[in-house]
PDB file of C-alpha atoms in Angstrom:
ATOM      1  CA  UNK A1464     -26.101  42.267 -23.848  1.00 35.00           C
ATOM      2  CA  UNK A1465     -24.139  43.558 -20.877  1.00 37.00           C
ATOM      3  CA  UNK A1466     -20.643  42.373 -20.107  1.00 37.00           C
ATOM      4  CA  UNK A1467     -20.074  40.089 -17.116  1.00 41.00           C
ATOM      5  CA  UNK A1468     -17.043  42.020 -15.831  1.00 44.00           C
ATOM      6  CA  UNK A1469     -18.824  43.739 -12.969  1.00 45.00           C
ATOM      7  CA  UNK A1470     -20.166  40.420 -11.706  1.00 48.00           C
ATOM      8  CA  UNK A1471     -16.685  38.947 -11.872  1.00 51.00           C
ATOM      9  CA  UNK A1472     -15.267  41.867  -9.915  1.00 53.00           C
ATOM     10  CA  UNK A1473     -18.012  41.550  -7.342  1.00 55.00           C
ATOM     11  CA  UNK A1474     -17.284  37.843  -6.930  1.00 50.00           C
ATOM     12  CA  UNK A1475     -13.551  38.467  -6.552  1.00 51.00           C
ATOM     13  CA  UNK A1476     -14.341  41.104  -3.955  1.00 53.00           C
ATOM     14  CA  UNK A1477     -16.614  38.730  -2.083  1.00 48.00           C
ATOM     15  CA  UNK A1478     -14.009  35.972  -2.106  1.00 45.00           C
ATOM     16  CA  UNK A1479     -11.279  38.306  -0.864  1.00 49.00           C
ATOM     17  CA  UNK A1480     -13.526  39.379   2.001  1.00 48.00           C
ATOM     18  CA  UNK A1481     -14.598  35.888   2.964  1.00 44.00           C
ATOM     19  CA  UNK A1482     -17.971  36.070   1.249  1.00 37.00           C
ATOM     20  CA  UNK A1483     -19.538  38.768   3.404  1.00 32.00           C
ATOM     21  CA  UNK A1484     -20.238  42.501   3.798  1.00 36.00           C
ATOM     22  CA  UNK A1485     -21.510  45.194   1.483  1.00 36.00           C
ATOM     23  CA  UNK A1486     -20.582  43.901  -1.953  1.00 38.00           C
ATOM     24  CA  UNK A1487     -22.152  40.562  -1.124  1.00 34.00           C
ATOM     25  CA  UNK A1488     -25.352  42.397  -0.239  1.00 41.00           C
ATOM     26  CA  UNK A1489     -25.321  44.913  -3.051  1.00 40.00           C
ATOM     27  CA  UNK A1490     -23.811  43.125  -6.030  1.00 41.00           C
ATOM     28  CA  UNK A1491     -27.106  41.439  -6.884  1.00 39.00           C
ATOM     29  CA  UNK A1492     -28.544  44.902  -7.427  1.00 41.00           C
ATOM     30  CA  UNK A1493     -25.784  45.760  -9.911  1.00 42.00           C
ATOM     31  CA  UNK A1494     -25.741  42.682 -12.118  1.00 40.00           C
ATOM     32  CA  UNK A1495     -28.567  40.821 -13.874  1.00 37.00           C
ATOM     33  CA  UNK A1496     -29.357  37.644 -11.927  1.00 35.00           C
ATOM     34  CA  UNK A1497     -29.068  35.454 -15.019  1.00 37.00           C
ATOM     35  CA  UNK A1498     -25.605  36.704 -15.963  1.00 38.00           C
ATOM     36  CA  UNK A1499     -22.933  34.020 -16.195  1.00 41.00           C
ATOM     37  CA  UNK A1500     -19.460  35.155 -15.159  1.00 42.00           C
ATOM     38  CA  UNK A1501     -16.302  33.604 -16.556  1.00 50.00           C
ATOM     39  CA  UNK A1502     -13.072  34.247 -14.687  1.00 56.00           C
ATOM     40  CA  UNK A1503      -9.753  32.531 -14.194  1.00 60.00           C
ATOM     41  CA  UNK A1504      -6.550  33.143 -12.303  1.00 59.00           C
ATOM     42  CA  UNK A1505      -3.576  33.772 -14.557  1.00 61.00           C
ATOM     43  CA  UNK A1506       0.168  33.558 -14.032  1.00 61.00           C
ATOM     44  CA  UNK A1507       1.508  36.262 -11.733  1.00 61.00           C
ATOM     45  CA  UNK A1508       4.249  38.654 -12.842  1.00 80.00           C
ATOM     46  CA  UNK A1509       6.065  39.610  -9.636  1.00 86.00           C
ATOM     47  CA  UNK A1510       7.457  42.911 -10.935  1.00 88.00           C
ATOM     48  CA  UNK A1511       4.088  44.058 -12.247  1.00 92.00           C
ATOM     49  CA  UNK A1512       2.415  42.836  -9.049  1.00 93.00           C
ATOM     50  CA  UNK A1513       4.682  44.984  -6.876  1.00 94.00           C
ATOM     51  CA  UNK A1514       3.909  48.049  -9.001  1.00 95.00           C
ATOM     52  CA  UNK A1515       0.180  47.374  -8.690  1.00 96.00           C
ATOM     53  CA  UNK A1516       0.488  47.000  -4.920  1.00 96.00           C
ATOM     54  CA  UNK A1517       1.962  50.501  -4.858  1.00 97.00           C
ATOM     55  CA  UNK A1518      -1.022  51.737  -6.866  1.00 98.00           C
ATOM     56  CA  UNK A1519      -3.351  50.176  -4.292  1.00 98.00           C
ATOM     57  CA  UNK A1520      -1.486  51.587  -1.280  1.00 98.00           C
ATOM     58  CA  UNK A1521      -1.532  55.081  -2.786  1.00 98.00           C
ATOM     59  CA  UNK A1522      -5.242  54.738  -3.501  1.00 98.00           C
ATOM     60  CA  UNK A1523      -6.053  53.876   0.119  1.00 98.00           C
ATOM     61  CA  UNK A1524      -4.192  56.979   1.246  1.00 98.00           C
ATOM     62  CA  UNK A1525      -5.697  59.269  -1.398  1.00 97.00           C
ATOM     63  CA  UNK A1526      -9.311  58.085  -1.258  1.00 98.00           C
ATOM     64  CA  UNK A1527      -9.807  56.958   2.343  1.00 98.00           C
ATOM     65  CA  UNK A1528      -6.943  58.762   4.111  1.00 97.00           C
ATOM     66  CA  UNK A1529      -5.783  55.355   5.318  1.00 97.00           C
ATOM     67  CA  UNK A1530      -2.135  54.325   5.516  1.00 97.00           C
ATOM     68  CA  UNK A1531      -1.819  50.556   5.225  1.00 97.00           C
ATOM     69  CA  UNK A1532       0.648  49.220   7.804  1.00 95.00           C
ATOM     70  CA  UNK A1533       2.211  46.651   5.478  1.00 95.00           C
ATOM     71  CA  UNK A1534       4.909  45.719   8.013  1.00 94.00           C
ATOM     72  CA  UNK A1535       2.406  44.536  10.608  1.00 94.00           C
ATOM     73  CA  UNK A1536      -0.354  43.197   8.379  1.00 93.00           C
ATOM     74  CA  UNK A1537      -0.498  39.970   6.398  1.00 92.00           C
ATOM     75  CA  UNK A1538      -0.542  40.094   2.616  1.00 92.00           C
ATOM     76  CA  UNK A1539      -3.255  38.020   1.000  1.00 84.00           C
ATOM     77  CA  UNK A1540      -5.040  37.379  -2.284  1.00 79.00           C
ATOM     78  CA  UNK A1541      -2.276  38.753  -4.474  1.00 89.00           C
ATOM     79  CA  UNK A1542      -3.436  37.303  -7.786  1.00 91.00           C
ATOM     80  CA  UNK A1543      -4.031  38.182 -11.407  1.00 92.00           C
ATOM     81  CA  UNK A1544      -7.486  37.360 -12.765  1.00 89.00           C
ATOM     82  CA  UNK A1545      -8.875  37.334 -16.253  1.00 88.00           C
ATOM     83  CA  UNK A1546     -12.553  38.109 -16.794  1.00 85.00           C
ATOM     84  CA  UNK A1547     -13.940  38.002 -20.329  1.00 81.00           C
ATOM     85  CA  UNK A1548     -10.413  38.433 -21.685  1.00 83.00           C
ATOM     86  CA  UNK A1549      -9.716  41.471 -19.497  1.00 86.00           C
ATOM     87  CA  UNK A1550      -7.012  41.230 -16.823  1.00 91.00           C
ATOM     88  CA  UNK A1551      -7.329  42.452 -13.234  1.00 93.00           C
ATOM     89  CA  UNK A1552      -5.092  42.252 -10.192  1.00 94.00           C
ATOM     90  CA  UNK A1553      -6.420  41.569  -6.687  1.00 94.00           C
ATOM     91  CA  UNK A1554      -4.358  42.558  -3.677  1.00 95.00           C
ATOM     92  CA  UNK A1555      -5.028  42.970   0.033  1.00 94.00           C
ATOM     93  CA  UNK A1556      -3.734  43.171   3.577  1.00 95.00           C
ATOM     94  CA  UNK A1557      -5.292  41.982   6.828  1.00 93.00           C
ATOM     95  CA  UNK A1558      -4.563  41.656  10.538  1.00 90.00           C
ATOM     96  CA  UNK A1559      -5.539  37.976  10.253  1.00 83.00           C
ATOM     97  CA  UNK A1560      -3.346  35.399   8.562  1.00 76.00           C
ATOM     98  CA  UNK A1561      -6.057  33.749   6.536  1.00 69.00           C
ATOM     99  CA  UNK A1562      -7.158  33.874   2.919  1.00 65.00           C
ATOM    100  CA  UNK A1563     -10.808  33.895   3.964  1.00 66.00           C
ATOM    101  CA  UNK A1564     -12.020  36.134   6.794  1.00 66.00           C
ATOM    102  CA  UNK A1565     -15.556  36.225   8.100  1.00 62.00           C
ATOM    103  CA  UNK A1566     -17.743  38.879   9.639  1.00 59.00           C
ATOM    104  CA  UNK A1567     -16.703  42.371  10.708  1.00 62.00           C
ATOM    105  CA  UNK A1568     -14.116  41.386  13.309  1.00 72.00           C
ATOM    106  CA  UNK A1569     -11.118  41.573  10.994  1.00 85.00           C
ATOM    107  CA  UNK A1570      -9.382  44.689   9.768  1.00 91.00           C
ATOM    108  CA  UNK A1571      -8.537  44.423   6.095  1.00 93.00           C
ATOM    109  CA  UNK A1572      -7.829  46.349   2.916  1.00 95.00           C
ATOM    110  CA  UNK A1573      -8.735  44.994  -0.530  1.00 95.00           C
ATOM    111  CA  UNK A1574      -8.175  46.433  -3.995  1.00 96.00           C
ATOM    112  CA  UNK A1575      -8.937  45.332  -7.550  1.00 95.00           C
ATOM    113  CA  UNK A1576      -6.959  47.034 -10.302  1.00 96.00           C
ATOM    114  CA  UNK A1577      -7.304  47.049 -14.087  1.00 94.00           C
ATOM    115  CA  UNK A1578      -3.909  45.722 -15.197  1.00 94.00           C
ATOM    116  CA  UNK A1579      -3.959  47.470 -18.571  1.00 92.00           C
ATOM    117  CA  UNK A1580      -4.703  50.970 -17.226  1.00 93.00           C
ATOM    118  CA  UNK A1581      -3.558  50.701 -13.564  1.00 94.00           C
ATOM    119  CA  UNK A1582      -6.999  52.054 -12.686  1.00 94.00           C
ATOM    120  CA  UNK A1583      -8.573  51.181  -9.339  1.00 96.00           C
ATOM    121  CA  UNK A1584     -11.933  49.580 -10.067  1.00 95.00           C
ATOM    122  CA  UNK A1585     -12.682  48.438  -6.514  1.00 96.00           C
ATOM    123  CA  UNK A1586     -11.312  49.615  -3.177  1.00 97.00           C
ATOM    124  CA  UNK A1587     -12.417  48.489   0.266  1.00 96.00           C
ATOM    125  CA  UNK A1588     -11.372  49.161   3.855  1.00 96.00           C
ATOM    126  CA  UNK A1589     -12.967  47.128   6.645  1.00 93.00           C
ATOM    127  CA  UNK A1590     -12.260  48.670  10.053  1.00 93.00           C
ATOM    128  CA  UNK A1591     -13.631  45.877  12.223  1.00 90.00           C
ATOM    129  CA  UNK A1592     -16.450  46.015  14.735  1.00 90.00           C
ATOM    130  CA  UNK A1593     -18.101  49.372  15.546  1.00 92.00           C
ATOM    131  CA  UNK A1594     -17.041  50.918  18.848  1.00 88.00           C
ATOM    132  CA  UNK A1595     -20.655  51.061  20.096  1.00 92.00           C
ATOM    133  CA  UNK A1596     -24.264  51.038  18.881  1.00 93.00           C
ATOM    134  CA  UNK A1597     -24.410  54.769  18.195  1.00 95.00           C
ATOM    135  CA  UNK A1598     -23.654  54.116  14.541  1.00 95.00           C
ATOM    136  CA  UNK A1599     -27.335  53.205  14.113  1.00 93.00           C
ATOM    137  CA  UNK A1600     -28.220  56.875  14.640  1.00 95.00           C
ATOM    138  CA  UNK A1601     -26.220  58.012  11.613  1.00 96.00           C
ATOM    139  CA  UNK A1602     -28.803  59.153   9.074  1.00 96.00           C
ATOM    140  CA  UNK A1603     -29.290  58.209   5.456  1.00 96.00           C
ATOM    141  CA  UNK A1604     -29.143  61.852   4.354  1.00 97.00           C
ATOM    142  CA  UNK A1605     -25.826  62.470   6.138  1.00 98.00           C
ATOM    143  CA  UNK A1606     -24.343  59.381   4.533  1.00 98.00           C
ATOM    144  CA  UNK A1607     -25.741  60.329   1.127  1.00 98.00           C
ATOM    145  CA  UNK A1608     -23.991  63.695   1.342  1.00 98.00           C
ATOM    146  CA  UNK A1609     -20.729  61.958   2.233  1.00 98.00           C
ATOM    147  CA  UNK A1610     -21.063  59.596  -0.723  1.00 98.00           C
ATOM    148  CA  UNK A1611     -21.923  62.293  -3.272  1.00 98.00           C
ATOM    149  CA  UNK A1612     -19.115  64.544  -2.049  1.00 98.00           C
ATOM    150  CA  UNK A1613     -16.698  61.613  -2.183  1.00 98.00           C
ATOM    151  CA  UNK A1614     -17.478  60.810  -5.815  1.00 97.00           C
ATOM    152  CA  UNK A1615     -16.931  64.424  -6.821  1.00 96.00           C
ATOM    153  CA  UNK A1616     -13.903  65.241  -4.639  1.00 97.00           C
ATOM    154  CA  UNK A1617     -11.998  62.057  -5.497  1.00 96.00           C
ATOM    155  CA  UNK A1618     -12.943  62.083  -9.183  1.00 95.00           C
ATOM    156  CA  UNK A1619     -13.323  58.322  -9.148  1.00 95.00           C
ATOM    157  CA  UNK A1620     -15.326  58.499 -12.394  1.00 94.00           C
ATOM    158  CA  UNK A1621     -12.554  60.336 -14.257  1.00 91.00           C
ATOM    159  CA  UNK A1622     -14.630  63.416 -14.991  1.00 91.00           C
ATOM    160  CA  UNK A1623     -17.448  61.483 -16.654  1.00 92.00           C
ATOM    161  CA  UNK A1624     -20.959  62.796 -16.165  1.00 95.00           C
ATOM    162  CA  UNK A1625     -23.019  60.903 -13.590  1.00 96.00           C
ATOM    163  CA  UNK A1626     -26.180  61.090 -11.543  1.00 96.00           C
ATOM    164  CA  UNK A1627     -27.146  59.793  -8.122  1.00 97.00           C
ATOM    165  CA  UNK A1628     -29.649  56.935  -8.250  1.00 96.00           C
ATOM    166  CA  UNK A1629     -31.990  57.883  -5.412  1.00 96.00           C
ATOM    167  CA  UNK A1630     -34.648  55.214  -5.955  1.00 96.00           C
ATOM    168  CA  UNK A1631     -32.151  52.368  -6.181  1.00 95.00           C
ATOM    169  CA  UNK A1632     -30.199  53.585  -3.148  1.00 96.00           C
ATOM    170  CA  UNK A1633     -33.305  54.014  -0.994  1.00 94.00           C
ATOM    171  CA  UNK A1634     -34.621  50.603  -1.985  1.00 94.00           C
ATOM    172  CA  UNK A1635     -31.419  48.867  -0.885  1.00 94.00           C
ATOM    173  CA  UNK A1636     -30.995  50.843   2.330  1.00 95.00           C
ATOM    174  CA  UNK A1637     -34.583  50.332   3.463  1.00 91.00           C
ATOM    175  CA  UNK A1638     -34.640  46.595   2.748  1.00 89.00           C
ATOM    176  CA  UNK A1639     -35.331  44.375   5.763  1.00 79.00           C
ATOM    177  CA  UNK A1640     -31.947  42.671   5.682  1.00 77.00           C
ATOM    178  CA  UNK A1641     -30.175  46.043   5.769  1.00 79.00           C
ATOM    179  CA  UNK A1642     -31.764  47.244   9.020  1.00 78.00           C
ATOM    180  CA  UNK A1643     -29.136  47.791  11.692  1.00 83.00           C
ATOM    181  CA  UNK A1644     -26.336  47.178   9.212  1.00 91.00           C
ATOM    182  CA  UNK A1645     -22.996  48.918   9.496  1.00 93.00           C
ATOM    183  CA  UNK A1646     -23.099  50.370   5.975  1.00 95.00           C
ATOM    184  CA  UNK A1647     -25.205  52.539   3.721  1.00 97.00           C
ATOM    185  CA  UNK A1648     -25.040  51.600   0.026  1.00 97.00           C
ATOM    186  CA  UNK A1649     -25.305  54.271  -2.663  1.00 97.00           C
ATOM    187  CA  UNK A1650     -25.515  53.980  -6.445  1.00 97.00           C
ATOM    188  CA  UNK A1651     -24.393  56.370  -9.147  1.00 97.00           C
ATOM    189  CA  UNK A1652     -25.151  55.956 -12.858  1.00 96.00           C
ATOM    190  CA  UNK A1653     -22.471  57.046 -15.320  1.00 95.00           C
ATOM    191  CA  UNK A1654     -21.114  56.597 -18.823  1.00 91.00           C
ATOM    192  CA  UNK A1655     -24.295  55.493 -20.563  1.00 88.00           C
ATOM    193  CA  UNK A1656     -25.797  53.349 -17.815  1.00 87.00           C
ATOM    194  CA  UNK A1657     -22.873  51.896 -15.874  1.00 92.00           C
ATOM    195  CA  UNK A1658     -23.186  51.669 -12.096  1.00 94.00           C
ATOM    196  CA  UNK A1659     -20.816  52.843  -9.395  1.00 96.00           C
ATOM    197  CA  UNK A1660     -21.373  51.526  -5.863  1.00 96.00           C
ATOM    198  CA  UNK A1661     -20.224  53.624  -2.903  1.00 97.00           C
ATOM    199  CA  UNK A1662     -20.518  52.347   0.675  1.00 97.00           C
ATOM    200  CA  UNK A1663     -20.440  54.536   3.777  1.00 98.00           C
ATOM    201  CA  UNK A1664     -19.392  53.105   7.140  1.00 96.00           C
ATOM    202  CA  UNK A1665     -21.904  54.433   9.675  1.00 97.00           C
ATOM    203  CA  UNK A1666     -19.534  54.076  12.627  1.00 96.00           C
ATOM    204  CA  UNK A1667     -16.596  55.860  10.978  1.00 97.00           C
ATOM    205  CA  UNK A1668     -18.913  58.279   9.166  1.00 97.00           C
ATOM    206  CA  UNK A1669     -16.923  58.046   5.971  1.00 97.00           C
ATOM    207  CA  UNK A1670     -16.731  56.199   2.670  1.00 98.00           C
ATOM    208  CA  UNK A1671     -14.806  52.955   3.050  1.00 97.00           C
ATOM    209  CA  UNK A1672     -15.582  51.228  -0.237  1.00 97.00           C
ATOM    210  CA  UNK A1673     -16.338  51.865  -3.884  1.00 97.00           C
ATOM    211  CA  UNK A1674     -16.707  49.658  -6.931  1.00 96.00           C
ATOM    212  CA  UNK A1675     -16.808  50.806 -10.543  1.00 95.00           C
ATOM    213  CA  UNK A1676     -18.610  49.089 -13.376  1.00 89.00           C
ATOM    214  CA  UNK A1677     -15.689  49.051 -15.792  1.00 75.00           C
ATOM    215  CA  UNK A1678     -15.553  47.397 -19.193  1.00 49.00           C
ATOM    216  CA  UNK A1679     -19.324  47.101 -19.439  1.00 38.00           C
ATOM    217  CA  UNK A1680     -20.742  47.394 -22.921  1.00 34.00           C
ATOM    218  CA  UNK A1681     -24.208  48.605 -23.608  1.00 33.00           C
ATOM    219  CA  UNK A1682     -26.730  46.854 -25.775  1.00 30.00           C
TER     220      UNK A1682
END
């Protein structure tokens, strides 16, 4: 039976983003619908938290070429979580002073980090509203190339073999509720059946989010 870690990470990501956007749409395609997730917040270690924030800030720069303006943004959701006995740290910054932010109007950065390994398992940058409606002209194939190049160039799967899941990606991106959306969602299978989600922002024409399926056992 599969582990519930990926569902827990998806839920944490949804909560940190106010319950909206790509993970909310795509997480149901990653995790079995009957999976029960167990998670709890645990006591925060301030020294460790500061080190993990540095890991997150470096990851935004390395993966998305985004420098987080920590002096002019609000910190939020800085918490340790335990899911199935495995500890993760959630951190984020936003231009809005609120734990929950709705829609695409806010600019925010969210990261989920494996506390034991300091590995980024989820990274998301939300740039706010698109500048115009031209983003709707950005093609699936262009976005697919961006996503596949991103996975390879950034080595987010640590050199593990993987393959692009064309059928799953096309199904999600052609669904009725995805029409006119700001993101394309792409899936990559790796490490014996785990799933990596990569989202491409159509307006920015670049990857702005990825989520790994870490800690999942096969069976």
